[in-house]
Coordinates of C-alpha atoms in Angstrom, one line a residue:
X1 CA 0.8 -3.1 -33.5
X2 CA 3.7 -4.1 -31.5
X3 CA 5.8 -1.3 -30.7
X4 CA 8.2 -2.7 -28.2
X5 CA 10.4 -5.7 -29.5
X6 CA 12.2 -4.8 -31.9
X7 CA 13.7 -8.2 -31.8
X8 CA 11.1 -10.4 -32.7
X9 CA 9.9 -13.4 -30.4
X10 CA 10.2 -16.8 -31.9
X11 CA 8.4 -19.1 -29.4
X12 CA 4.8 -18.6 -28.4
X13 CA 5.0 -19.3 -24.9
X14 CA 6.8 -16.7 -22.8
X15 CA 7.1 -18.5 -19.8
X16 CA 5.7 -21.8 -17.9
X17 CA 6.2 -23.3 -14.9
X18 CA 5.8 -27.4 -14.9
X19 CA 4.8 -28.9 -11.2
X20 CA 7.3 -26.2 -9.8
X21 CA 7.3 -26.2 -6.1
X22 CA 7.6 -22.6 -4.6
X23 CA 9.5 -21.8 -1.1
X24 CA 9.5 -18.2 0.4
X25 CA 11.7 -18.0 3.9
X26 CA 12.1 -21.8 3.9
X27 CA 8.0 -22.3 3.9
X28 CA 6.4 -24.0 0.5
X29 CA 4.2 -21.8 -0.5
X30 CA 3.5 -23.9 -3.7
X31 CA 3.6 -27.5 -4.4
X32 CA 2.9 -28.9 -7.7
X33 CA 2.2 -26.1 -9.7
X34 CA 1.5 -25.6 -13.1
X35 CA 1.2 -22.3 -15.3
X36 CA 2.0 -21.1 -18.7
X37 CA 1.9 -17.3 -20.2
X38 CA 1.4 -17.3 -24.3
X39 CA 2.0 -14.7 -26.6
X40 CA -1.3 -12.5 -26.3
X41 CA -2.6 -13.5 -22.7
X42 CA -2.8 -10.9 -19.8
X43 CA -3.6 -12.4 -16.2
X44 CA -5.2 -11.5 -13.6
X45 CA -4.2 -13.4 -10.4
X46 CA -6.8 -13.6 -7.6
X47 CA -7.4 -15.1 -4.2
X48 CA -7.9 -14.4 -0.9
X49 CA -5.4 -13.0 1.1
X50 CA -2.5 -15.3 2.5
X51 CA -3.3 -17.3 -1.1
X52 CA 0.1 -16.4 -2.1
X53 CA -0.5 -14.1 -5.0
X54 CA 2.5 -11.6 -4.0
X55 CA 4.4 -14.7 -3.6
X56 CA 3.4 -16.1 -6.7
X57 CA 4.9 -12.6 -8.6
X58 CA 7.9 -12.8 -6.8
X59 CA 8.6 -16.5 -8.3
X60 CA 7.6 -15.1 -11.8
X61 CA 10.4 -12.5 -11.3
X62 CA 12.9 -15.0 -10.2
X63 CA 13.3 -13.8 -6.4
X64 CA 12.0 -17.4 -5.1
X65 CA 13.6 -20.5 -4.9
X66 CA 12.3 -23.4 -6.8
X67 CA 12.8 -27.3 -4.9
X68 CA 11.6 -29.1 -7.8
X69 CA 10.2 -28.8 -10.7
X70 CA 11.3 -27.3 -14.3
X71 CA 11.0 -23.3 -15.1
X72 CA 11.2 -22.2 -18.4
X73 CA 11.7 -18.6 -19.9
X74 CA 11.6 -19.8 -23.5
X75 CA 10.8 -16.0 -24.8
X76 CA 13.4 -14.0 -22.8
X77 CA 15.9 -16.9 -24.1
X78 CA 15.5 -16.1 -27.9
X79 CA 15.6 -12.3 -26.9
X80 CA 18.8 -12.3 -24.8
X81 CA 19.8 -14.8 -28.2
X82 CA 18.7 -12.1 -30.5
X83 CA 20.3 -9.1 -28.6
X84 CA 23.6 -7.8 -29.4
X85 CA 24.4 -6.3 -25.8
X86 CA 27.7 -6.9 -24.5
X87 CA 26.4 -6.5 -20.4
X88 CA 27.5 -9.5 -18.5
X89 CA 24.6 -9.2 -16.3
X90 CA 21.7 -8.8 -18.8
X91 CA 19.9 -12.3 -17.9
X92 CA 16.5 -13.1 -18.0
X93 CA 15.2 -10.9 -15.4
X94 CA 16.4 -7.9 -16.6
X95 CA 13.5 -8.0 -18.9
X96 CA 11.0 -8.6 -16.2
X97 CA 9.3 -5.1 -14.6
X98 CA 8.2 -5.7 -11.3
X99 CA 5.5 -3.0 -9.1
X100 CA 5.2 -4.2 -5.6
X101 CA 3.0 -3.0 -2.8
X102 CA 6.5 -2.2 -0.7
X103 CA 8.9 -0.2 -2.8
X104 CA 12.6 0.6 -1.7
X105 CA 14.1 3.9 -1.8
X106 CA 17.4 5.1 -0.3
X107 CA 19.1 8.3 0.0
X108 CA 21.0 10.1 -2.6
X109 CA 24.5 8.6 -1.5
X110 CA 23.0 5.3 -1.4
X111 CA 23.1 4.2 2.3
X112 CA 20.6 4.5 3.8
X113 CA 16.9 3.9 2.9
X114 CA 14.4 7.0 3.4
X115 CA 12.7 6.7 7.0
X116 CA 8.8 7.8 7.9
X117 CA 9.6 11.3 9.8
X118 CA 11.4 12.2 7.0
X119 CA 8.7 13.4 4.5
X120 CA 8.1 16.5 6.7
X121 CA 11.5 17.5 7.6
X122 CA 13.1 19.6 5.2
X123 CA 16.9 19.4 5.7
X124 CA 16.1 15.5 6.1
X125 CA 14.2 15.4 2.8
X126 CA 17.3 17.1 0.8
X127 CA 18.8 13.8 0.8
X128 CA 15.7 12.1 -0.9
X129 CA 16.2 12.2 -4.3
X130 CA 13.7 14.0 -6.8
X131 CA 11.4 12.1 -9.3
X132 CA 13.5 13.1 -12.5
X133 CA 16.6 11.8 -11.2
X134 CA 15.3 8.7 -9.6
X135 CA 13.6 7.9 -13.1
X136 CA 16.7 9.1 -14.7
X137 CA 18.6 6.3 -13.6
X138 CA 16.6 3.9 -14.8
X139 CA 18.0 1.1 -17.6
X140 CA 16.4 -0.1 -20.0
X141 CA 17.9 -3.4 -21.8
X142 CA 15.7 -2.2 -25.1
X143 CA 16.4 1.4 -26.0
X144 CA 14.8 1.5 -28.8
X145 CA 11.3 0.8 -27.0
X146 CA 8.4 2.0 -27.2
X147 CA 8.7 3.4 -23.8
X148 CA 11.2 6.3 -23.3
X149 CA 11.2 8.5 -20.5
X150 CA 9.2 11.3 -22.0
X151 CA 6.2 9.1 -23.1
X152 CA 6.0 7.0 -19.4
X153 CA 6.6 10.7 -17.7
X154 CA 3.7 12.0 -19.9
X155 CA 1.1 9.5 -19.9
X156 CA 1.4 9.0 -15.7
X157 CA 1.2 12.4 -15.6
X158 CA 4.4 12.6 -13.7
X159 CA 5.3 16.2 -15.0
X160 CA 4.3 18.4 -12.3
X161 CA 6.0 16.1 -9.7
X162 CA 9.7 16.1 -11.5
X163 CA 11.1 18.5 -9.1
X164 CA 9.5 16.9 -6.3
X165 CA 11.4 14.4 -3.4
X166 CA 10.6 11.3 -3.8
X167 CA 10.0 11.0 0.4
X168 CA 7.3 13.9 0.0
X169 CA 5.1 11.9 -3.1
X170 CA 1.6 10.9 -1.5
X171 CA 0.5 6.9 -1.9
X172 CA -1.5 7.7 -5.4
X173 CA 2.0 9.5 -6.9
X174 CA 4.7 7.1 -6.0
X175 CA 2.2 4.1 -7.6
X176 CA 2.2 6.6 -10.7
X177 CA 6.2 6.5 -10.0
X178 CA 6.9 3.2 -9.6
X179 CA 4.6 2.2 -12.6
X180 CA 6.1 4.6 -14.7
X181 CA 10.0 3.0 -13.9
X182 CA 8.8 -0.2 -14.5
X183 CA 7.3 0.9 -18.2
X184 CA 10.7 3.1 -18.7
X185 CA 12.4 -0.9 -18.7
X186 CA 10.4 -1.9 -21.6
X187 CA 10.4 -5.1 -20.1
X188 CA 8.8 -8.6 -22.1
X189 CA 6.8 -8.5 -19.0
X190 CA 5.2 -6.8 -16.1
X191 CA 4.3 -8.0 -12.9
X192 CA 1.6 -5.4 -10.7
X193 CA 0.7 -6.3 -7.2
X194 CA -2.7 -4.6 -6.4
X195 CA -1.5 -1.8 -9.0
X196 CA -4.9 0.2 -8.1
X197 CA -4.6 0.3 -4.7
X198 CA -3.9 4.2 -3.5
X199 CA -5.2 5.4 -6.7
X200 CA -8.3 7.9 -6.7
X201 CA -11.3 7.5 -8.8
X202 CA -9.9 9.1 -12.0
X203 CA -6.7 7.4 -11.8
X204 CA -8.5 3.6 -11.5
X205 CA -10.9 5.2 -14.4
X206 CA -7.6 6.0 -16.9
X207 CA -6.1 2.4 -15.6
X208 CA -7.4 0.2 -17.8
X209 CA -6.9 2.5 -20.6
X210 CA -3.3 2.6 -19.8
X211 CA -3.2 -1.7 -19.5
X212 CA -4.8 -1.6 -23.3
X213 CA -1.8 0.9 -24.0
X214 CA 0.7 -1.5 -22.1
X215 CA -0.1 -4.6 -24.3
X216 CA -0.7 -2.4 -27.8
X217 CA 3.3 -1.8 -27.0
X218 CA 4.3 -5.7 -26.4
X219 CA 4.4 -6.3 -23.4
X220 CA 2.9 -9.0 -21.4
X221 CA 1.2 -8.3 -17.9
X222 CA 0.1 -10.7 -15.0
X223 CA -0.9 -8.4 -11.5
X224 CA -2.6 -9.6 -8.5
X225 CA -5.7 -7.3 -8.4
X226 CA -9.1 -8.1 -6.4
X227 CA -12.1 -10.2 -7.8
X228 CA -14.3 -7.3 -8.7
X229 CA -11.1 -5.4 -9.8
X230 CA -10.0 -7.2 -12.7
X231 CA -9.5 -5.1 -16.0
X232 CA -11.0 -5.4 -19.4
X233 CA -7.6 -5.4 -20.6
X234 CA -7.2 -8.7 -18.8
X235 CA -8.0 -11.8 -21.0
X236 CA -7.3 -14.8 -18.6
X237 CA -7.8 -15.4 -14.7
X238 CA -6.0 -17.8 -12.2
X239 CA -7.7 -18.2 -8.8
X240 CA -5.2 -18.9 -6.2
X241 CA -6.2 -21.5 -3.2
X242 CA -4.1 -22.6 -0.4
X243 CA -1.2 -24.4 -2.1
X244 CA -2.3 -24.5 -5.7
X245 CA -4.2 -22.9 -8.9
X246 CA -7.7 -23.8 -7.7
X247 CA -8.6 -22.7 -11.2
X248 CA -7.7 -20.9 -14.8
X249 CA -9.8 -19.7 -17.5
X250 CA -10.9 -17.2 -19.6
X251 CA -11.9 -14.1 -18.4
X252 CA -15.2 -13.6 -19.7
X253 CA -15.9 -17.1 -18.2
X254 CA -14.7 -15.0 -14.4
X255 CA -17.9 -14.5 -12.8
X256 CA -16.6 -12.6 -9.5
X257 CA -19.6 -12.7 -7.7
X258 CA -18.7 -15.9 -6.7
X259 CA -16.1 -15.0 -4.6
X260 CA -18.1 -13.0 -2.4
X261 CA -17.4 -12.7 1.1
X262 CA -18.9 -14.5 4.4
X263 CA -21.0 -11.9 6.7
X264 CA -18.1 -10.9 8.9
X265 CA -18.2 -12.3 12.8
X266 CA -16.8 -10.8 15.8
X267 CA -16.0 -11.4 19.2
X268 CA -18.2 -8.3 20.6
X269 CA -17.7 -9.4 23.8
X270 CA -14.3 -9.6 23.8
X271 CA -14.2 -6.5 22.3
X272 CA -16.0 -4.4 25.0
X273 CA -14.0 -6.0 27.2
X274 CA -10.5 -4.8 25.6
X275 CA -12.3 -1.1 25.3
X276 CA -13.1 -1.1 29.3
X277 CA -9.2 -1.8 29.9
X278 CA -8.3 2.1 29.4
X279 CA -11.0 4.8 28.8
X280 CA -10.1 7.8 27.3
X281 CA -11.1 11.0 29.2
X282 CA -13.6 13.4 27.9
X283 CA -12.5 16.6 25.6
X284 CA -14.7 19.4 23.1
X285 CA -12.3 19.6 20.6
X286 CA -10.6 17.1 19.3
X287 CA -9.5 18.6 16.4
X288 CA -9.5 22.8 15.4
X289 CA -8.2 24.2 12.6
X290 CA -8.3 28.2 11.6
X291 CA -6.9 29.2 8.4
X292 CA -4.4 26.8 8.6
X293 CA -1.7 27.2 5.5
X294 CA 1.1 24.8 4.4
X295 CA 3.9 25.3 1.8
X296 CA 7.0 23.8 0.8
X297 CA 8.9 26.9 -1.4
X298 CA 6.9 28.3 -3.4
X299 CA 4.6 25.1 -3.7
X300 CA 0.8 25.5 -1.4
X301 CA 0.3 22.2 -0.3
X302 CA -2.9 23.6 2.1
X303 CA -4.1 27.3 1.6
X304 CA -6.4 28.7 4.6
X305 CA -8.0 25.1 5.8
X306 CA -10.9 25.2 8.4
X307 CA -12.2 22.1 10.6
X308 CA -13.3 21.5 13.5
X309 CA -13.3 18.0 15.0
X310 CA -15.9 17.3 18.3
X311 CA -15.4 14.2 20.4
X312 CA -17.4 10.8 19.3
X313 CA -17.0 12.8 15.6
X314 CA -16.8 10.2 12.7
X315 CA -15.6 12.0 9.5
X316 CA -14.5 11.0 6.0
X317 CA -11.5 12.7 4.9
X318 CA -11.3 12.2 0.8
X319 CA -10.1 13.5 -2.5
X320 CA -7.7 12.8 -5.5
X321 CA -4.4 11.8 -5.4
X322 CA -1.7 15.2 -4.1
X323 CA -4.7 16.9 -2.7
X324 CA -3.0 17.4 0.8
X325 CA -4.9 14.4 2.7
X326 CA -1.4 13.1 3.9
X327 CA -0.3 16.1 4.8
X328 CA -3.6 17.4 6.6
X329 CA -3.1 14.1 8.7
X330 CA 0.7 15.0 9.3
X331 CA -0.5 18.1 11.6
X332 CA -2.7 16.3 13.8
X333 CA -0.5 13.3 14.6
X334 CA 2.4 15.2 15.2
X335 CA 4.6 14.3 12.3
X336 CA 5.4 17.7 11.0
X337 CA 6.7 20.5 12.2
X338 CA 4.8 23.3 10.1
X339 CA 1.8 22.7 12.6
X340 CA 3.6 25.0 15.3
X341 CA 3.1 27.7 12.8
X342 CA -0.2 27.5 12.3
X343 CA -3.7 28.1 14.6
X344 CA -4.6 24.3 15.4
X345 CA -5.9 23.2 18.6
X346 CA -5.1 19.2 19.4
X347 CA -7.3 18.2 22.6
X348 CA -8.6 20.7 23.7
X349 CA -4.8 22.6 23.8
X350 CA -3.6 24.8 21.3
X351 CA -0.3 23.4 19.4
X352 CA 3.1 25.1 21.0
X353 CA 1.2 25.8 23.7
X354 CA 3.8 23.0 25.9
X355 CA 2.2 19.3 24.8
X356 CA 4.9 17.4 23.5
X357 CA 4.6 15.4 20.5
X358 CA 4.8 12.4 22.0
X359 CA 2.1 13.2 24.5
X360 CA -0.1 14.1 21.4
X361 CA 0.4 10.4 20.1
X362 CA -0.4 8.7 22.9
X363 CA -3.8 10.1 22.0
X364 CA -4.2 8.7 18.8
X365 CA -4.5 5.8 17.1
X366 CA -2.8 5.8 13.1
X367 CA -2.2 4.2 10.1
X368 CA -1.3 5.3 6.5
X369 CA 0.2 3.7 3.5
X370 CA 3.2 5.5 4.5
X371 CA 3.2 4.1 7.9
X372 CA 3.3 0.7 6.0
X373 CA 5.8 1.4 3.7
X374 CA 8.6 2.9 5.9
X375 CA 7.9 0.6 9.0
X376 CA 11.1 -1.8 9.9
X377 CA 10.5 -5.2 8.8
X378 CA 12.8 -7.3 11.6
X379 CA 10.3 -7.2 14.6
X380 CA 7.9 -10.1 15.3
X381 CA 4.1 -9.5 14.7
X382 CA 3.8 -9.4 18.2
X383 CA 6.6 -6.9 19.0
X384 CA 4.9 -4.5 16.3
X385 CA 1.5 -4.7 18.0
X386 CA 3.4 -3.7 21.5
X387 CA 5.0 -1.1 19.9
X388 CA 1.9 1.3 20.1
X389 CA 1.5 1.4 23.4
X390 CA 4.9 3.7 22.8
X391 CA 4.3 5.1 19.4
X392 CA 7.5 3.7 18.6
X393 CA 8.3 2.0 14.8
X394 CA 9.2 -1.4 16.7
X395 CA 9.6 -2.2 20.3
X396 CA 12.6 -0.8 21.8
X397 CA 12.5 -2.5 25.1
X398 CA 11.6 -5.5 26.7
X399 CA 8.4 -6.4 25.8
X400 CA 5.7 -6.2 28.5
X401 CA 3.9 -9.5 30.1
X402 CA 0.8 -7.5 30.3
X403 CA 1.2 -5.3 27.5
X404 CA 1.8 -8.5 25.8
X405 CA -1.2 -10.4 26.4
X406 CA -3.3 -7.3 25.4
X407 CA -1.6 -7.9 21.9
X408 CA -2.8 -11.1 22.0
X409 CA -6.2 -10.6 22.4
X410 CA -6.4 -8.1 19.8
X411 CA -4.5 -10.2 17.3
X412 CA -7.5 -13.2 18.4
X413 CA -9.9 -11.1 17.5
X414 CA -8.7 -9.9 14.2
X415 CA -7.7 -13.5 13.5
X416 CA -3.7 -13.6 13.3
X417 CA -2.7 -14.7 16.2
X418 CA -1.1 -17.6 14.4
X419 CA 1.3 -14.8 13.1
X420 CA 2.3 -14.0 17.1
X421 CA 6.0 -15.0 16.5
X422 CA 6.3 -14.8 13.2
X423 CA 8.9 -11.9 11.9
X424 CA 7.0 -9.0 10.2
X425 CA 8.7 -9.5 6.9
X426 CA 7.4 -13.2 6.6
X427 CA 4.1 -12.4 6.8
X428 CA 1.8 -11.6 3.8
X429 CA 1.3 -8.1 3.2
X430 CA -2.4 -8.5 4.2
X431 CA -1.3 -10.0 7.5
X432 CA 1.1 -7.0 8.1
X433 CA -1.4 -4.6 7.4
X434 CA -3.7 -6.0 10.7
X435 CA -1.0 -6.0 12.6
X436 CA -0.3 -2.4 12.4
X437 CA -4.1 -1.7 12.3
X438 CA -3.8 -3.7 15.8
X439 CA -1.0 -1.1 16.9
X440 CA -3.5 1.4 16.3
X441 CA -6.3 0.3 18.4
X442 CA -4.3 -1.3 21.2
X443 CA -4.1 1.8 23.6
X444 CA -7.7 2.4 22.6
X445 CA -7.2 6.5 22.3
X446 CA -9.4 9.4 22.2
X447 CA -9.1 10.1 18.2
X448 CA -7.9 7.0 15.1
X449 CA -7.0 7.9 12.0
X450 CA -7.3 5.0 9.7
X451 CA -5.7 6.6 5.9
X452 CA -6.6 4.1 3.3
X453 CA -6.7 1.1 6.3
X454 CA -8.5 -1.9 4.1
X455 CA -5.3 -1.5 1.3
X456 CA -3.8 -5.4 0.6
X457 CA -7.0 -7.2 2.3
X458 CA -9.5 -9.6 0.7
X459 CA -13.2 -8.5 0.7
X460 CA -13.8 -10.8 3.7
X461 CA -11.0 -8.8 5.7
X462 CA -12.4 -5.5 4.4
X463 CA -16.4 -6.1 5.6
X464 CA -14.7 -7.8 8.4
X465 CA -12.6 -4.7 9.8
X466 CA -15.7 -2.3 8.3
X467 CA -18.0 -3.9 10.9
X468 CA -15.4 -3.6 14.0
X469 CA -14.8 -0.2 13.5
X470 CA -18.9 0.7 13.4
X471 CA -18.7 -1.8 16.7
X472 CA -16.2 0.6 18.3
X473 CA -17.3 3.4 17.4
X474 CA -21.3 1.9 19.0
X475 CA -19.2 0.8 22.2
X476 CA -16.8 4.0 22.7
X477 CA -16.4 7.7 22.1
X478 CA -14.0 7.5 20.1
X479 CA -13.5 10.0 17.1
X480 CA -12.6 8.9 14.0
X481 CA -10.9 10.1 10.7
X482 CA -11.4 8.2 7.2
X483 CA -9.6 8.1 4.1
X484 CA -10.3 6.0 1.1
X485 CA -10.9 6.4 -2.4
X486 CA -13.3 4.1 -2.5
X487 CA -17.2 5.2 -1.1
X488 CA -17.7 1.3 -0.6
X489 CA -15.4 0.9 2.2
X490 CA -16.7 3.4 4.1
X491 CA -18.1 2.3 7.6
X492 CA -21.6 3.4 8.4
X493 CA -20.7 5.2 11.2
X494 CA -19.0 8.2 9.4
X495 CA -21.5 10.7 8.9
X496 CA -18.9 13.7 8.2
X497 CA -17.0 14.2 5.4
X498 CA -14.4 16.7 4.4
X499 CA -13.3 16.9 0.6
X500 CA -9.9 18.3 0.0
X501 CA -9.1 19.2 -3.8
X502 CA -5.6 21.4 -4.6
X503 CA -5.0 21.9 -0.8
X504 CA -8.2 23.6 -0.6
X505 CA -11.7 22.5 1.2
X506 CA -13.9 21.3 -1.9
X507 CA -17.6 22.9 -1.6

């Protein structure tokens, strides 16, 4: 049953694209490309990274320019036809719902976007705004859809989190978030990029449910997802090359085993060479906690935590979605200010005890989703990588000729050096990710902390990045810290883990 139109579609084809040429920052992404999404199909775009799939969604959504080539939105032009609204900018792409794997968000006076440091400052985070009103603003050019505020809050199980800042939701909420605003549009159709990416295991479990949901209403979906990711609710998959649609079909004729990845090669070598540049001197504790307790209000985010972290340590650090992970993380690196009030000893010195915070980063080694979302986009991929030497979010000096050709070296042996001068923002997402896992590892510090690390990469990136850190860890002493949701990304040398559920430690 179609609960979402109410004005019904005359055409059958919703959109196509006939030998459209694609351009995104005055490079063709695209040449020559043909595609077409009927009434009834649901598609799956895959590829390996740099393909283009975030690209390709971005042209679906009208945010690329086409050179040649003829685009036509056939469905969306008997809607706007059909529809009686009186809005001079309702246009074809108001009816288009995009999820990206970078969202926006400003402050409430809308000037200034929400920064990093701000998730665990709370004066700062007053001026994020809450889940309820950010929703709340959202327009939908079909009121009468099937959609409505209270069903999207309801079935993404945004209820709890209403009240919450939007700067303080973990990876696994805002997705929820950003899904639900998009459903709240009741658009003709929605675009996800990697939409189960940051979600925990019950989350991806109740996704494809929620897809069946999404087309049972009327609304068409195409998302970028993995090979071995790609829903029931899907009926049709495109396989992105370099340039073009390698291929199309049917999903049941999708046989993603074939799109396995090479065995993963490294420069070892090289790499103990870049590890003998600095070594970091020998400590017990890397990380102690005693009864540590966390809580925003009235709201326990961590309720009388023990750990205790021993140099050359590899642990696992997992559970669901709001369990405190981020926050956990947030003590250790420095990033929020509660940790003064608490019993926590960072290297081998108890917190407060005189070490500033930026002496604490210079001992470790981290990236997070959040990291990636709230990092400024105008450096070069060089200038990023540099950056960690000072723990800074971009270089904020003259870069370094020594410093510099360390960056190099790292970015040769995660292959992007190609991407040297490029700006951050032109790179694919994939591309900026391995740069800021570079930043990480470019000081080569005592402790990393790698939350959710493989997030936007291709399953040759992932074994590929899985095998240097088990070579790092072989060659140094380095301790390590692991989040993912997924048990299959884990490298072989964690043999610790610590499950976190409701801010307490799971037995």
């Amino acid at each position: 049953m179609n609960h979402n139109n109410e004005l019904p579609l005359v055409t059958d084809t919703i959109l196509s694209f006939d030998n459209i040429t694609i351009r995104n920052f005055n490079k063709v992404i695209f040449e020559k490309l043909n595609f077409a999404l009927k009434a009834g199909e649901h598609w799956a775009i895959v590829g390996r990274s740099g393909s283009g799939k975030s690209v390709f969604l971005d042209a679906l959504a009208g945010k690329t320019s086409f050179p040649s080539g003829v685009a036509a939105y056939p469905a969306f032009d008997e809607y706007i036809k059909a529809s009686e609204s009186d809005d001079p900018l309702f246009n074809r792409f108001k009816l288009i719902s995009q999820v990206s794997s970078r969202h926006r968000f400003t402050n409430l006076s809308n000037t200034t976007d929400l920064y990093y440091q701000q998730r665990f400052n709370s004066m700062d985070s007053e001026d994020s705004p809450t889940v309820e009103q950010y929703l709340s603003e959202v327009k939908s050019y079909n009121t009468g859809g099937y959609w409505s505020f209270e069903r999207s809050v309801t079935r993404l199980n945004l209820e709890p989190l209403l009240d919450k800042q939007l700067i303080k939701l973990s990876n696994g909420e805002t997705k929820r978030l950003m899904l639900a605003a998009a459903l709240i549009r009741n658009p003709i159709l929605l675009l996800l990029d990697n939409p189960l990416t940051g979600l925990d295991i019950s989350a991806r479990a109740d996704f494809n449910g929620l897809l069946h949901e999404i087309k049972s209403s009327g609304i068409s979906i195409i998302m970028a997802t993995s090979p071995g990711e790609v829903p029931d609710a899907i009926t049709h998959v495109a396989v992105l090359g370099i340039g073009k649609i390698e291929e199309q079909l049917p999903r049941d004729l999708f046989k993603h085993e074939e799109y396995k990845a090479l065995s993963p090669d490294l420069d070892t070598p090289e790499l103990e060479s870049l590890l003998s540049i600095s070594e970091a001197p020998d400590y017990q504790v890397i990380v102690g906690m005693k009864d540590v307790t966390i809580k925003y209000g009235d709201k326990t985010i961590l309720e009388n935590l023990n750990w205790e972290i021993t140099q050359g340590e590899r642990w696992m650090l997992c559970g669901p979605n709001g369990a405190g992970k981020s926050t956990l993380l947030s003590l250790i690196n420095g990033d929020n200010p509660q940790a003064f009030a608490n019993n926590i000893i960072l290297f081998d010195k108890k917190k407060g005890g005189g070490e500033s915070i930026w002496e604490i980063k210079k001992k470790i080694g981290f990236v997070s989703p959040e990291l990636f979302q709230y990092f400024p986009m105008e450096s070069s991929c060089m200038h990023v990588i540099e950056s960690g030497f000072y723990d800074t979010l971009g270089l904020f000096r003259r870069s370094n000729e020594d410093k510099a050709s360390i960056c190099l070296r790292w970015m040769h042996l995660l292959q992007i050096d190609t991407f040297a001068g490029s700006l951050f923002k032109n790179v694919s997402v994939s591309v900026q990710r391995l740069c800021l896992l570079a930043r990480a590892l470019i000081k080569n510090p005592p402790l990393l902390i790698f939350d959710e690390p493989c997030q936007g990469m291709d399953q040759e990136q992932q074994e590929r990045f899985q095998y240097l850190v088990d070579e790092i860890c072989k060659r140094s002493k380095v301790s390590l810290i692991y989040v993912s949701h997924y048990e299959a990304e884990k490298p072989n040398s964690v043999t610790r883990v610590l499950r976190l559920d409701n801010g307490r430690e799971a037995r």
